[in-house]
Every structure is written in C-alpha cells, then in structure tokens.
Coordinates of C-alpha atoms in Angstrom, one line a residue:
Chain A
X1 CA 62.1 104.2 4.9
X2 CA 58.9 102.4 4.9
X3 CA 56.6 103.1 2.0
X4 CA 53.6 104.9 3.1
X5 CA 50.4 105.2 1.5
X6 CA 47.7 107.6 2.2
X7 CA 44.9 105.5 3.1
X8 CA 41.7 105.4 1.3
X9 CA 38.7 103.6 3.5
X10 CA 36.8 105.3 5.9
X11 CA 36.3 102.2 8.3
X12 CA 33.3 102.0 10.0
X13 CA 32.4 104.6 12.4
X14 CA 31.8 102.4 15.7
X15 CA 33.9 99.8 16.5
X16 CA 32.1 95.8 17.2
X17 CA 32.0 94.5 20.0
X18 CA 34.0 91.7 18.8
X19 CA 36.8 94.2 17.9
X20 CA 36.9 95.6 21.0
X21 CA 37.2 92.7 22.7
X22 CA 40.2 92.1 20.5
X23 CA 41.3 95.1 21.2
X24 CA 40.6 94.5 25.3
X25 CA 42.9 91.2 25.1
X26 CA 45.4 92.8 23.0
X27 CA 46.0 95.8 25.7
X28 CA 45.5 93.0 28.6
X29 CA 48.3 91.1 26.6
X30 CA 50.2 94.3 26.9
X31 CA 50.1 94.6 30.5
X32 CA 50.7 90.9 31.5
X33 CA 53.9 90.7 28.8
X34 CA 55.4 93.9 30.5
X35 CA 56.4 91.0 33.2
X36 CA 58.9 90.3 31.4
X37 CA 61.1 93.2 31.3
X38 CA 60.2 94.2 34.8
X39 CA 61.5 92.2 37.6
X40 CA 59.9 94.5 39.8
X41 CA 56.7 93.7 38.9
X42 CA 57.8 90.1 39.1
X43 CA 58.4 91.1 42.7
X44 CA 55.1 92.4 43.7
X45 CA 53.3 89.5 42.1
X46 CA 54.8 87.0 43.5
X47 CA 58.0 87.2 46.2
X48 CA 55.4 90.0 47.9
X49 CA 52.8 87.6 48.7
X50 CA 55.3 84.8 49.4
X51 CA 57.4 87.4 52.0
X52 CA 54.3 88.2 53.6
X53 CA 52.9 84.7 54.2
X54 CA 56.6 83.3 55.4
X55 CA 56.9 86.4 57.7
X56 CA 52.9 86.4 59.4
X57 CA 53.3 82.4 59.4
X58 CA 56.8 82.1 61.2
X59 CA 57.2 85.5 63.3
X60 CA 53.7 85.6 64.5
X61 CA 52.9 82.5 64.6
X62 CA 53.9 81.2 67.5
X63 CA 52.8 84.3 69.9
X64 CA 49.5 84.3 67.9
X65 CA 47.9 80.9 67.8
X66 CA 50.7 78.8 69.8
X67 CA 51.6 76.9 66.7
X68 CA 53.0 78.6 63.4
X69 CA 50.5 75.5 61.8
X70 CA 47.5 76.7 63.5
X71 CA 47.9 80.4 62.9
X72 CA 48.7 79.8 58.8
X73 CA 45.4 77.8 58.8
X74 CA 43.9 81.0 60.8
X75 CA 45.6 83.7 58.5
X76 CA 46.2 82.4 55.4
X77 CA 42.6 84.0 54.2
X78 CA 43.3 87.4 55.8
X79 CA 46.9 87.5 54.2
X80 CA 45.3 86.7 50.5
X81 CA 42.9 89.2 50.9
X82 CA 45.4 91.5 52.3
X83 CA 47.2 91.1 49.6
X84 CA 44.5 91.0 46.9
X85 CA 43.6 94.5 48.0
X86 CA 46.8 96.3 47.5
X87 CA 47.2 94.8 44.4
X88 CA 44.2 96.4 43.5
X89 CA 46.1 99.7 43.4
X90 CA 48.4 98.5 40.7
X91 CA 45.4 99.9 38.1
X92 CA 45.6 103.2 39.4
X93 CA 50.1 102.9 39.2
X94 CA 49.5 102.1 35.7
X95 CA 46.8 103.7 34.1
X96 CA 48.5 106.9 35.7
X97 CA 51.7 106.2 34.8
X98 CA 50.1 105.4 31.4
X99 CA 48.7 109.0 31.5
X100 CA 51.8 111.0 32.3
X101 CA 53.9 109.1 29.7
X102 CA 51.3 109.8 27.2
X103 CA 50.7 106.2 25.8
X104 CA 47.2 106.6 27.3
X105 CA 47.0 109.4 24.7
X106 CA 48.6 107.6 21.8
X107 CA 46.4 104.4 22.8
X108 CA 43.1 106.9 22.6
X109 CA 44.3 108.2 19.0
X110 CA 43.7 105.0 17.3
X111 CA 40.6 103.7 16.0
X112 CA 40.0 101.1 18.6
X113 CA 37.2 100.7 21.1
X114 CA 37.1 103.6 23.4
X115 CA 36.7 101.0 26.3
X116 CA 39.9 98.9 25.8
X117 CA 42.4 100.6 27.4
X118 CA 40.5 100.6 30.5
X119 CA 39.1 97.1 30.1
X120 CA 42.7 95.4 28.8
X121 CA 44.1 96.9 32.0
X122 CA 41.4 95.6 34.5
X123 CA 41.1 92.2 32.9
X124 CA 45.7 91.9 33.3
X125 CA 45.0 93.4 36.7
X126 CA 42.3 90.6 37.4
X127 CA 44.4 87.8 36.0
X128 CA 47.7 88.7 38.1
X129 CA 45.4 89.3 41.0
X130 CA 44.4 84.9 40.5
X131 CA 48.7 84.3 39.8
X132 CA 48.9 85.7 43.7
X133 CA 46.4 83.6 45.1
X134 CA 47.2 81.1 43.5
X135 CA 50.9 81.5 44.5
X136 CA 50.1 81.9 48.1
X137 CA 47.4 78.7 48.0
X138 CA 50.0 77.0 46.8
X139 CA 52.5 77.9 49.2
X140 CA 49.9 77.8 52.5
X141 CA 49.2 74.2 51.1
X142 CA 52.9 72.8 50.7
X143 CA 53.1 74.8 54.8
X144 CA 50.7 72.5 56.3
X145 CA 47.0 74.7 55.5
X146 CA 44.3 72.5 54.9
X147 CA 41.4 73.6 53.2
X148 CA 38.8 72.3 55.5
X149 CA 35.7 73.1 52.3
X150 CA 37.5 71.1 49.6
X151 CA 38.4 72.0 46.6
X152 CA 35.1 74.0 45.9
X153 CA 35.3 76.2 48.9
X154 CA 38.8 77.3 47.4
X155 CA 37.3 77.8 44.0
X156 CA 34.8 80.2 45.6
X157 CA 37.7 82.0 47.6
X158 CA 38.8 82.5 44.4
X159 CA 36.0 83.7 42.6
X160 CA 34.9 85.8 45.4
X161 CA 38.4 87.5 45.7
X162 CA 38.4 88.6 41.6
X163 CA 35.1 89.7 42.5
X164 CA 35.8 92.0 45.3
X165 CA 39.0 93.3 43.6
X166 CA 37.1 93.9 40.4
X167 CA 34.3 95.9 42.6
X168 CA 37.4 97.9 44.2
X169 CA 39.6 98.6 40.9
X170 CA 37.0 101.1 40.0
X171 CA 37.9 103.0 43.0
X172 CA 41.4 102.2 41.5
X173 CA 40.4 103.3 38.1
X174 CA 39.4 106.8 39.8
X175 CA 42.5 107.4 41.8
X176 CA 44.7 106.4 38.6
X177 CA 42.7 109.2 36.3
X178 CA 42.9 112.0 39.3
X179 CA 46.2 112.0 41.0
X180 CA 49.1 113.9 39.5
X181 CA 51.6 110.9 39.0
X182 CA 52.1 108.0 40.0
X183 CA 54.2 108.2 43.5
X184 CA 51.1 109.8 45.1
X185 CA 49.1 106.4 44.1
X186 CA 51.8 104.2 45.7
X187 CA 51.7 106.8 48.8
X188 CA 47.9 106.3 48.9
X189 CA 48.0 102.8 49.0
X190 CA 50.2 102.5 52.3
X191 CA 47.8 105.7 54.1
X192 CA 44.7 104.0 53.3
X193 CA 45.3 100.3 52.6
X194 CA 47.5 99.4 55.3
X195 CA 45.0 100.4 58.4
X196 CA 42.2 99.4 56.5
X197 CA 43.2 96.3 56.0
X198 CA 44.5 95.5 59.6
X199 CA 41.8 96.9 61.4
X200 CA 39.8 94.1 60.2
X201 CA 39.5 90.2 61.0
X202 CA 42.5 89.3 59.1
X203 CA 45.2 88.6 61.2
X204 CA 44.3 88.2 65.2
X205 CA 40.5 87.3 66.4
X206 CA 39.0 91.2 66.9
X207 CA 37.8 89.8 70.4
X208 CA 41.0 90.8 72.1
X209 CA 40.9 94.2 70.5
X210 CA 39.8 97.5 72.4
X211 CA 35.8 98.3 72.6
X212 CA 36.1 101.0 69.8
X213 CA 37.9 99.4 67.8
X214 CA 35.9 96.0 67.6
X215 CA 33.0 98.5 66.7
X216 CA 35.3 99.5 63.7
X217 CA 36.3 96.4 62.4
X218 CA 32.6 94.8 62.8
X219 CA 31.5 97.4 60.0
X220 CA 35.1 97.1 58.1
X221 CA 34.1 95.7 55.0
X222 CA 37.5 94.0 55.0
X223 CA 36.2 92.0 57.6
X224 CA 32.9 90.7 55.7
X225 CA 35.5 89.8 53.2
X226 CA 38.1 88.3 55.1
X227 CA 35.3 86.3 57.0
X228 CA 33.7 84.7 54.0
X229 CA 37.2 83.8 52.6
X230 CA 37.9 82.0 56.2
X231 CA 34.6 80.3 55.5
X232 CA 35.2 79.8 52.0
X233 CA 39.0 78.4 52.7
X234 CA 38.8 77.0 56.3
X235 CA 34.8 75.6 56.4
X236 CA 32.6 76.9 58.8
X237 CA 29.4 79.3 58.5
X238 CA 29.5 81.4 55.7
X239 CA 26.4 82.7 54.7
X240 CA 26.2 85.6 56.6
X241 CA 29.1 86.9 55.7
X242 CA 29.3 86.0 52.1
X243 CA 26.1 88.3 51.8
X244 CA 28.1 91.2 53.8
X245 CA 31.0 90.8 51.3
X246 CA 29.3 90.6 47.9
X247 CA 27.2 93.8 49.4
X248 CA 29.8 95.8 50.3
X249 CA 31.3 94.8 46.7
X250 CA 28.4 95.6 45.0
X251 CA 28.0 99.3 47.0
X252 CA 32.1 100.0 45.8
X253 CA 30.9 99.6 42.5
X254 CA 28.2 101.5 42.2
X255 CA 29.3 104.2 43.6
X256 CA 32.8 104.0 42.3
X257 CA 31.7 102.6 39.0
X258 CA 29.7 105.9 37.6
X259 CA 32.8 108.1 39.1
X260 CA 35.7 106.0 37.6
X261 CA 33.8 106.1 34.2
X262 CA 32.8 109.7 33.9
X263 CA 36.6 110.5 34.7
X264 CA 37.6 108.5 31.7
X265 CA 35.3 109.3 29.6
X266 CA 36.1 113.6 30.9
X267 CA 39.6 111.9 29.5
X268 CA 38.6 110.0 26.2
Chain B
X1 CA 40.9 116.3 -1.6
X2 CA 43.0 119.6 -1.0
X3 CA 43.6 120.0 2.9
X4 CA 44.1 117.2 4.2
X5 CA 43.6 119.4 7.4
X6 CA 41.7 122.0 7.6
X7 CA 40.3 123.9 11.0
X8 CA 38.1 126.7 11.7
X9 CA 37.9 128.7 14.6
X10 CA 38.7 126.6 17.2
X11 CA 37.7 127.9 20.7
X12 CA 39.1 125.8 23.5
X13 CA 38.9 126.9 27.3
X14 CA 40.2 125.2 30.5
X15 CA 38.5 126.8 33.5
X16 CA 39.1 130.7 33.0
X17 CA 42.3 129.8 30.1
X18 CA 41.2 130.7 26.6
X19 CA 43.8 128.0 25.4
X20 CA 42.4 128.5 21.3
X21 CA 40.9 131.8 20.9
X22 CA 39.7 131.1 17.0
X23 CA 42.6 129.1 15.3
X24 CA 42.2 128.7 12.0
X25 CA 44.3 126.2 9.9
X26 CA 45.1 124.6 6.6
X27 CA 47.3 122.2 5.0
X28 CA 47.5 121.3 1.9
X29 CA 47.7 117.4 0.9
X30 CA 50.9 116.2 0.8
X31 CA 52.9 119.4 2.6
X32 CA 54.1 119.8 5.9
X33 CA 52.5 122.3 7.9
X34 CA 54.5 123.9 10.8
X35 CA 52.5 125.1 13.7
X36 CA 55.0 127.3 15.8
X37 CA 54.6 129.4 19.1
X38 CA 56.6 129.8 22.0
X39 CA 55.2 127.8 25.4
X40 CA 51.6 128.1 26.6
X41 CA 50.6 129.0 22.8
X42 CA 48.1 126.4 22.4
X43 CA 50.1 124.3 19.8
X44 CA 49.3 121.3 22.0
X45 CA 45.8 122.0 22.0
X46 CA 45.1 122.2 18.6
X47 CA 46.8 118.9 17.5
X48 CA 45.0 117.2 20.6
X49 CA 41.8 118.2 18.8
X50 CA 42.7 117.8 15.2
X51 CA 43.8 114.3 16.7
X52 CA 40.6 113.4 18.6
X53 CA 41.7 113.9 22.0
X54 CA 40.2 117.1 23.0
X55 CA 36.8 118.4 21.9
X56 CA 36.7 121.7 20.9
X57 CA 34.4 124.8 22.3
X58 CA 33.6 126.1 19.3
X59 CA 34.6 126.1 15.6
X60 CA 34.9 123.2 13.2
X61 CA 37.9 121.0 11.8
X62 CA 38.6 118.1 9.0
X63 CA 40.9 115.5 8.6
X64 CA 41.4 114.0 5.7
X65 CA 38.3 115.6 5.0
X66 CA 36.2 113.9 7.8
X67 CA 35.5 116.1 11.0
X68 CA 37.4 115.2 14.0
X69 CA 34.2 115.2 16.4
X70 CA 30.9 113.8 14.4
X71 CA 33.3 111.1 12.4
X72 CA 36.5 111.0 14.6
X73 CA 36.6 106.9 14.5
X74 CA 36.9 107.4 11.2
X75 CA 39.9 110.4 11.7
X76 CA 41.7 108.4 14.0
X77 CA 41.9 105.4 11.1
X78 CA 43.3 107.8 9.3
X79 CA 46.1 109.6 11.2
X80 CA 49.0 109.4 13.2
X81 CA 50.1 111.1 16.4
X82 CA 53.5 111.5 18.0
X83 CA 53.2 113.6 21.0
X84 CA 55.9 115.6 22.9
X85 CA 56.4 112.5 25.0
X86 CA 58.2 109.7 23.6
X87 CA 54.6 107.4 24.2
X88 CA 56.1 104.2 24.1
X89 CA 55.7 101.1 26.7
X90 CA 59.0 101.4 28.3
X91 CA 58.4 97.7 29.6
X92 CA 58.0 96.2 26.0
X93 CA 60.7 96.0 23.3
X94 CA 60.6 97.9 20.2
X95 CA 59.1 95.2 18.2
X96 CA 56.1 94.4 20.6
X97 CA 55.9 98.2 20.8
X98 CA 55.2 98.1 17.6
X99 CA 53.0 94.8 17.3
X100 CA 50.8 95.7 20.0
X101 CA 50.1 99.0 18.0
X102 CA 49.4 96.5 15.0
X103 CA 47.3 94.1 16.4
X104 CA 45.1 96.8 17.5
X105 CA 44.8 98.3 14.0
X106 CA 43.8 94.7 13.5
X107 CA 46.7 93.1 11.4
X108 CA 46.7 89.8 12.4
X109 CA 50.0 88.7 14.3
X110 CA 52.3 87.4 11.3
X111 CA 51.0 91.0 9.5
X112 CA 51.7 92.8 12.6
X113 CA 55.8 91.5 13.1
X114 CA 56.2 91.5 9.5
X115 CA 55.4 95.3 10.1
X116 CA 57.2 95.8 12.8
X117 CA 60.3 94.7 11.5
X118 CA 59.7 97.0 8.5
X119 CA 59.6 100.0 10.4
X120 CA 62.3 99.0 13.0
X121 CA 64.6 98.1 9.9
X122 CA 63.4 101.7 8.4
X123 CA 64.5 103.8 11.2
X124 CA 67.7 101.9 12.1
X125 CA 66.1 100.0 15.2
X126 CA 66.3 96.2 14.2
X127 CA 69.5 95.5 16.2
X128 CA 67.4 97.2 19.3
X129 CA 64.0 95.4 18.0
X130 CA 64.3 92.7 21.3
X131 CA 65.5 94.9 24.0
X132 CA 62.6 96.6 26.6
X133 CA 61.9 100.6 25.2
X134 CA 63.2 102.1 28.8
X135 CA 66.8 101.1 27.6
X136 CA 66.4 103.3 24.4
X137 CA 68.4 106.5 24.3
X138 CA 66.1 109.5 23.8
X139 CA 66.6 109.7 20.1
X140 CA 66.0 106.0 19.7
X141 CA 62.9 106.2 21.6
X142 CA 61.7 109.6 19.6
X143 CA 62.1 107.1 16.3
X144 CA 60.2 104.0 17.9
X145 CA 57.4 106.9 19.0
X146 CA 57.2 107.7 15.2
X147 CA 57.4 104.5 14.1
X148 CA 54.6 103.1 16.3
X149 CA 52.4 106.4 14.7
X150 CA 53.6 105.0 11.2
X151 CA 52.0 101.3 11.6
X152 CA 48.6 102.0 10.3
X153 CA 50.0 104.2 7.2
X154 CA 48.4 107.0 7.7
X155 CA 47.7 109.8 5.4
X156 CA 47.7 112.5 7.9
X157 CA 50.8 112.9 11.0
X158 CA 50.7 115.0 13.3
X159 CA 54.1 115.7 15.2
X160 CA 53.7 117.7 18.4
X161 CA 57.8 119.1 19.4
X162 CA 58.5 115.6 17.4
X163 CA 62.7 117.0 18.2
X164 CA 62.3 118.7 21.9
X165 CA 65.1 117.6 23.8
X166 CA 67.2 115.6 21.5
X167 CA 70.7 116.5 20.2
X168 CA 71.5 118.0 16.6
X169 CA 72.5 114.7 15.2
X170 CA 69.4 113.1 16.5
X171 CA 66.8 116.3 15.3
X172 CA 68.8 115.9 11.3
X173 CA 68.0 112.4 11.2
X174 CA 64.1 113.2 12.6
X175 CA 63.9 115.4 9.7
X176 CA 64.9 113.4 6.9
X177 CA 62.4 110.8 8.3
X178 CA 59.9 113.4 7.8
X179 CA 61.2 114.9 4.1
X180 CA 60.7 111.3 3.7
X181 CA 56.9 110.6 4.3
X182 CA 56.2 113.8 2.8
X183 CA 57.6 112.7 -0.6
X184 CA 55.8 109.5 0.1
X185 CA 53.0 111.9 -0.1
X186 CA 52.0 111.7 3.9
X187 CA 50.2 115.3 5.4
X188 CA 52.5 116.7 8.6
X189 CA 51.5 118.9 10.9
X190 CA 54.4 119.6 13.0
X191 CA 54.2 121.9 15.9
X192 CA 57.7 123.4 17.0
X193 CA 59.2 125.9 19.1
X194 CA 62.3 126.0 17.1
X195 CA 62.4 128.5 14.0
X196 CA 65.4 126.7 12.3
X197 CA 63.0 123.5 12.2
X198 CA 60.0 125.3 11.0
X199 CA 62.0 126.8 8.3
X200 CA 63.7 123.4 7.4
X201 CA 60.7 121.6 7.3
X202 CA 57.9 123.3 6.3
X203 CA 55.8 124.4 3.4
X204 CA 53.4 126.7 5.2
X205 CA 53.8 128.2 8.9
X206 CA 51.3 129.3 11.0
X207 CA 52.8 131.5 14.1
X208 CA 50.3 130.9 17.0
X209 CA 50.7 133.2 20.4
X210 CA 48.2 133.4 22.9
X211 CA 45.6 131.1 21.4
X212 CA 45.2 133.2 18.3
X213 CA 47.1 132.4 14.8
X214 CA 49.2 135.6 14.6
X215 CA 50.8 135.5 11.0
X216 CA 50.8 132.8 8.0
X217 CA 52.5 132.0 5.0
X218 CA 56.0 130.2 3.6
X219 CA 58.8 130.6 5.3
X220 CA 60.1 133.5 2.5
X221 CA 57.2 135.1 2.9
X222 CA 57.3 135.5 6.5
X223 CA 60.7 136.4 6.3
X224 CA 60.0 139.3 3.6
X225 CA 57.0 140.4 6.2
X226 CA 59.7 142.0 8.3
X227 CA 61.6 143.2 5.7
X228 CA 64.2 142.3 2.9
X229 CA 67.8 141.6 4.4
X230 CA 69.9 143.5 7.1
X231 CA 73.4 144.7 6.1
X232 CA 76.0 144.0 9.6
X233 CA 79.3 146.4 9.5
X234 CA 82.0 146.2 12.3
X235 CA 84.8 148.7 12.2
X236 CA 88.1 147.6 12.2
X237 CA 89.2 150.6 14.3
X238 CA 86.7 151.3 16.7
X239 CA 87.5 155.1 16.8
X240 CA 86.1 155.2 13.5
X241 CA 82.4 154.1 14.8
X242 CA 81.0 157.4 14.3
X243 CA 81.5 158.7 10.4
X244 CA 81.0 155.0 10.0
X245 CA 77.8 154.9 11.6
X246 CA 77.5 157.8 9.8
X247 CA 78.1 156.3 6.1
X248 CA 75.5 153.6 7.1
X249 CA 73.0 156.2 8.0
X250 CA 73.7 158.3 4.7
X251 CA 73.4 155.2 2.6
X252 CA 70.4 153.3 4.0
X253 CA 68.6 156.3 4.9
X254 CA 68.3 154.8 8.6
X255 CA 69.6 155.1 12.0
X256 CA 71.7 152.1 12.3
X257 CA 71.7 150.1 15.4
X258 CA 75.0 149.7 17.2
X259 CA 75.1 146.0 19.0
X260 CA 77.1 145.5 22.3
X261 CA 79.7 143.3 20.7
X262 CA 79.5 146.9 18.5
X263 CA 78.2 145.8 15.2
X264 CA 76.3 148.3 13.4
X265 CA 73.3 146.9 11.4
X266 CA 71.0 148.4 9.2
X267 CA 68.2 147.1 7.0
X268 CA 68.9 146.7 3.0
X269 CA 65.8 147.3 1.2
X270 CA 67.7 146.6 -1.8
X271 CA 70.9 145.0 -3.6
X272 CA 72.7 148.7 -3.7
X273 CA 73.5 149.1 -0.7
X274 CA 76.1 146.9 -0.3
X275 CA 78.1 148.2 -3.3
X276 CA 77.5 152.0 -2.0
X277 CA 78.3 151.5 1.1
X278 CA 81.4 149.5 0.7
X279 CA 81.9 152.6 -2.2
X280 CA 81.9 155.2 0.4
X281 CA 84.0 153.4 3.2
X282 CA 86.8 153.4 0.7
X283 CA 86.3 157.4 -0.3
X284 CA 86.6 158.5 3.1
X285 CA 89.2 156.1 3.9
X286 CA 87.1 154.2 6.6
X287 CA 88.2 150.1 7.0
X288 CA 85.5 147.3 7.7
X289 CA 86.6 144.8 9.7
X290 CA 83.5 142.6 9.1
X291 CA 81.0 143.5 6.8
X292 CA 77.8 140.9 6.1
X293 CA 74.3 141.1 4.2
X294 CA 72.0 138.8 5.9
X295 CA 68.7 137.7 4.9
X296 CA 66.7 137.9 7.5
X297 CA 65.6 135.1 9.7
X298 CA 62.2 133.4 10.9
X299 CA 64.1 134.7 14.4
X300 CA 63.6 138.1 13.7
X301 CA 60.0 137.1 12.3
X302 CA 58.9 136.0 15.1
X303 CA 60.5 138.4 17.6
X304 CA 58.6 141.2 15.2
X305 CA 55.3 139.1 15.6
X306 CA 55.0 138.1 18.9
X307 CA 57.2 140.9 20.8
X308 CA 59.6 138.5 22.3
X309 CA 62.6 136.3 21.3
X310 CA 62.1 132.7 22.1
X311 CA 64.5 130.8 24.1
X312 CA 65.7 128.1 21.7
X313 CA 66.9 129.8 18.9
X314 CA 69.5 128.2 16.4
X315 CA 72.1 130.8 14.4
X316 CA 70.6 131.9 11.6
X317 CA 72.2 129.7 9.0
X318 CA 71.9 132.0 6.0
X319 CA 74.2 134.7 6.3
X320 CA 76.4 135.4 3.4
X321 CA 79.3 136.9 4.6
X322 CA 81.6 139.6 2.2
X323 CA 85.0 140.4 3.4
X324 CA 86.3 143.8 2.3

C-alpha cells in the first residue's frame, strides 16, 4: 500500500492564470489521448468526413453539376461546414458523459481552475475540428479540388470554421449540461442538425428550391457560413457573407455563452 | 487538529425536498466515520457538501480546519473523493488516468508517472496499467478510482458507497485498503448501506434517515442502545413448543417471539439467562434442538432506529452457537 501522509500546507485559494492554463492543457490532452483507445472516435473524426466527401462527390456529383469534379469544387465548402457543425455536438456528448459517469465530480473536487474542465474540452474539440477539416481539404485536393483563393483563402476558411464552431460550442455545452443522457444529445444532433445543414446553400444552389424554402435558406445562418467558406476556398465576393456569418457567430456566442456558463456554474 | 471533519446543522433542499435537515457530523482525525442510511437518506448530499461540490443552504462545515464554502480551494487540496460511480475515464489507461490527476495537482510529468506507478502497484493494478480502464472489472475500476483519489496524498478521504455492487471478495480487498489508509493517519468518511461494512470499518457511526442524524456513536454503543443479547431457541420436538415457550417466558420475564421457522427468541439482559434456561429445560425433561446467544447486530439497530429493514443486509457474524 502506498504511504499516505497528511498534507499540511494550505495552497493558494485562487488558482493562478498560468496554473489554470496548465490545467486546461492537461484536460485537453486527456480528451485527445482518448482517441488512441477509442476507435469509434477516430471513426467520427476521420472516416465520417471522408465518407461524406466521397459519397456526396461520387453519388450526387454527376447529376448535380454534370461532373463529379465540378460538384466537388462546389460542394466541398458545404460538406466541411456540415461536418464541422455536427462535430460541435461532440462537446455536448463528451461533457454529458463526464457528468453521468462521475468524472466531472472528480475533476471538480480537485484544486484546479473552475473553468479548466470546460475549457479543456472545448479546446480539444476545436483541435479535432481542425484535424477533420484538414483531412477533408487534403482529400479534396487529391481528388481535384482547386482552391481558387489560394493558401490564404484556405487558412481563412479554417479560421472561420473554428470561430463559428467555437461560437456554436456554447450551445453544445448548454445541451451537454442539461441533457439527461448522451444518447439524447446524439438524437438531437440528427433532429436539429440534419435539417439545419441541408436547408442551406451547402449542397445545392438555393435557386432550384421552392420559394418558401428559399426564404428560409436565405436567413439560415448555415447559408451565410457556407457562402463565406465557399468564397474563401473557391474565390468570389466575400464581404457580405463573411460579415453575415461573423455576426451570426457573435450572436450565438452572446446568447449561449452566458447560458452555458450559468448552467456550468450551477453544477460547479 | 482534533476533528478532521466537522459539520453543524447542514441543510440542503432540492425544490421541495429537504435532503438534509440539520445534519451534524464529526470525525476525529485519523479515524473512520461511517455514515449509514438507506437510499435517499441524504448521505451523498452530505458528502457532496463536505467535498465542496455542493453549497449548503444552511449550517456550516469544516474539513481539515477549513471552511468548505469560504476556503473551498484549500479544502479541495486536502481531500480525496471516491463517488458512487467509479469515476475513471474509461477511454484512458489506468496509468493515464492517474497521470492526469497528478498533472492537474501540479506534479511534473516524471513525478506524476512515478506516483501513478506507485499507486498502481499498491492496488495490484500494475499489469493492467497500460489497458483502457473501460476493459477493467468492477473491482479493478473501484480500485483505480480509489487510487485516483489518493494521488495527492489527501489527509481526508470521502468514500461514497465504495463497495456498492462489488462481490464479497473485492469488498474485502477494499476494506483492507481503507484499514491501511487509516493506519497511515488518513481520516475517512465512508457512507454505506451495508451495516456489516460500517461495523467492520467505522470507529464511529452516524445513522442518517430522512436528512437527519437519528443516532450516533461507536458500533458497540449503538448495539447496546438496542439492548444486549438475544437468546434463540428451537425445540427439538415441535410438540413441546408451548412448554419451551413457557420456560423462556418464566426465565426472561418476557413473552418470546416466534419466528416463522419455529425459532423462539427473547432478549437476554445478563449472563445468567442462558444457564437458567438450560437448567429449567433439563428439569422439565425438555430438549432444545438449537440454542444460541447472539449479540444484537447493527441490522437490528437499524431496524429499531428507522423502523425499516435495509435490503442489503448480511448475516450477523457475531453469533455464538451453543450446542445442548
């Protein structure tokens, strides 16, 4: 049995910023190293994006745009956005899992920065987000996608996706804190995210849709994001859609960040 | 510091439910306080308050001399918590789980690894250290969970129903670990539904029901509260039951209870009851098939105090059988 001794010193009451960052980094590491032992997660992060990219391109491509190559050029931005928005819900699933399994309580009983369990999770999920996006871009390039706006455009698109995902992740945190089980979160992903991402400019030009649908698609924040991503990746007019999508990101964060934090502190 | 844990008048309500209704708890440094009670009695709520996971609505509590609300951060540095669920990350290996906690507690990576290896060895998990915790058996997971709460060498350890759902062998192993920790000077607060567990481990017991402490003391004091010993007798010939019953009533001055299996029992206040019963039976030519003097178990204490029997009771092991 390991020797256990009484700890006499009373450590600082508040956790310093540097220590807080270290705690966050450790917990982000925890969420990343999990991938090693959980093939399912690798599947979510790698195989699913690749599968969607290949299916959309080679099943729909010919019919949609006359050639798979042309459709890939059009749809890559949309596929990346859809995948990225779905991935934001991983934050909810992970947090909820930690709460149900008691891991969350264990972390909160440690003398660490109160924000670290949340920040570590969100940071790790954003890194996963970048990985999935890089994979899709790489595969896209290999299949013939040509970024019309060059390297800067690709970097800008990655940044925009991360910013938007970060804004969305507060909604995800809120869901994760309130949902009664990880399964419910997964269900929500399908019920909300599928219609939300499909009823946008992600996969087809809205011009072919019925009028009432076009009206919705125009105001759907996913459309703004897809249009901005497409402009960044393919080239084309950017200002309006970029402003529009950044405003949406700001609005989402403004609404859900305080709500998520309140739910989190309610537990903390 | 005389008391490692000290709670006064803790109150906590959830909606309209009063989970804690003025709970006082004290644990002397270096001892085990057993908090015993049925499901929903408020045991977990009390632990969560003491472990800084929940703020009390009323009352106050100190752990290691520090206020659990005002000095929550310092309390967290002094405690270890093992909750009702084995709170280990199933997707990390045993080693990674412990290294993570070590890193969070500010240990440099090599020190965190060394501490993890030390704890794994102490809990017979060295061979499983490289495997994901999700592949562990229930007992192994509990041991890893307990190891995780010990990474920071806490002076006060909270164990919330640590053996619920474990087989008797794993339960015994965990008891040994707790005894070892106490021998090293750790103060343990242990909640349990198992009366035997409280009897085995606790120096003092607090019985909680409906958010209140309804009794407290050492296991022996609690047993004494309910009365000394019980004499049990089963007539060898069922036809003699009325006569045997009369003998017991005459000696003890109390009407014996008859169990459905034909076992008669009366309280035995002092040591003279047993020889007197034997002598009277012999005189009357009656034969006892089974005669035993039994110390009252915590089970009976619990029944007496709460008015309901716990589902998870074990056979009392302090039965003294006397063949006649």
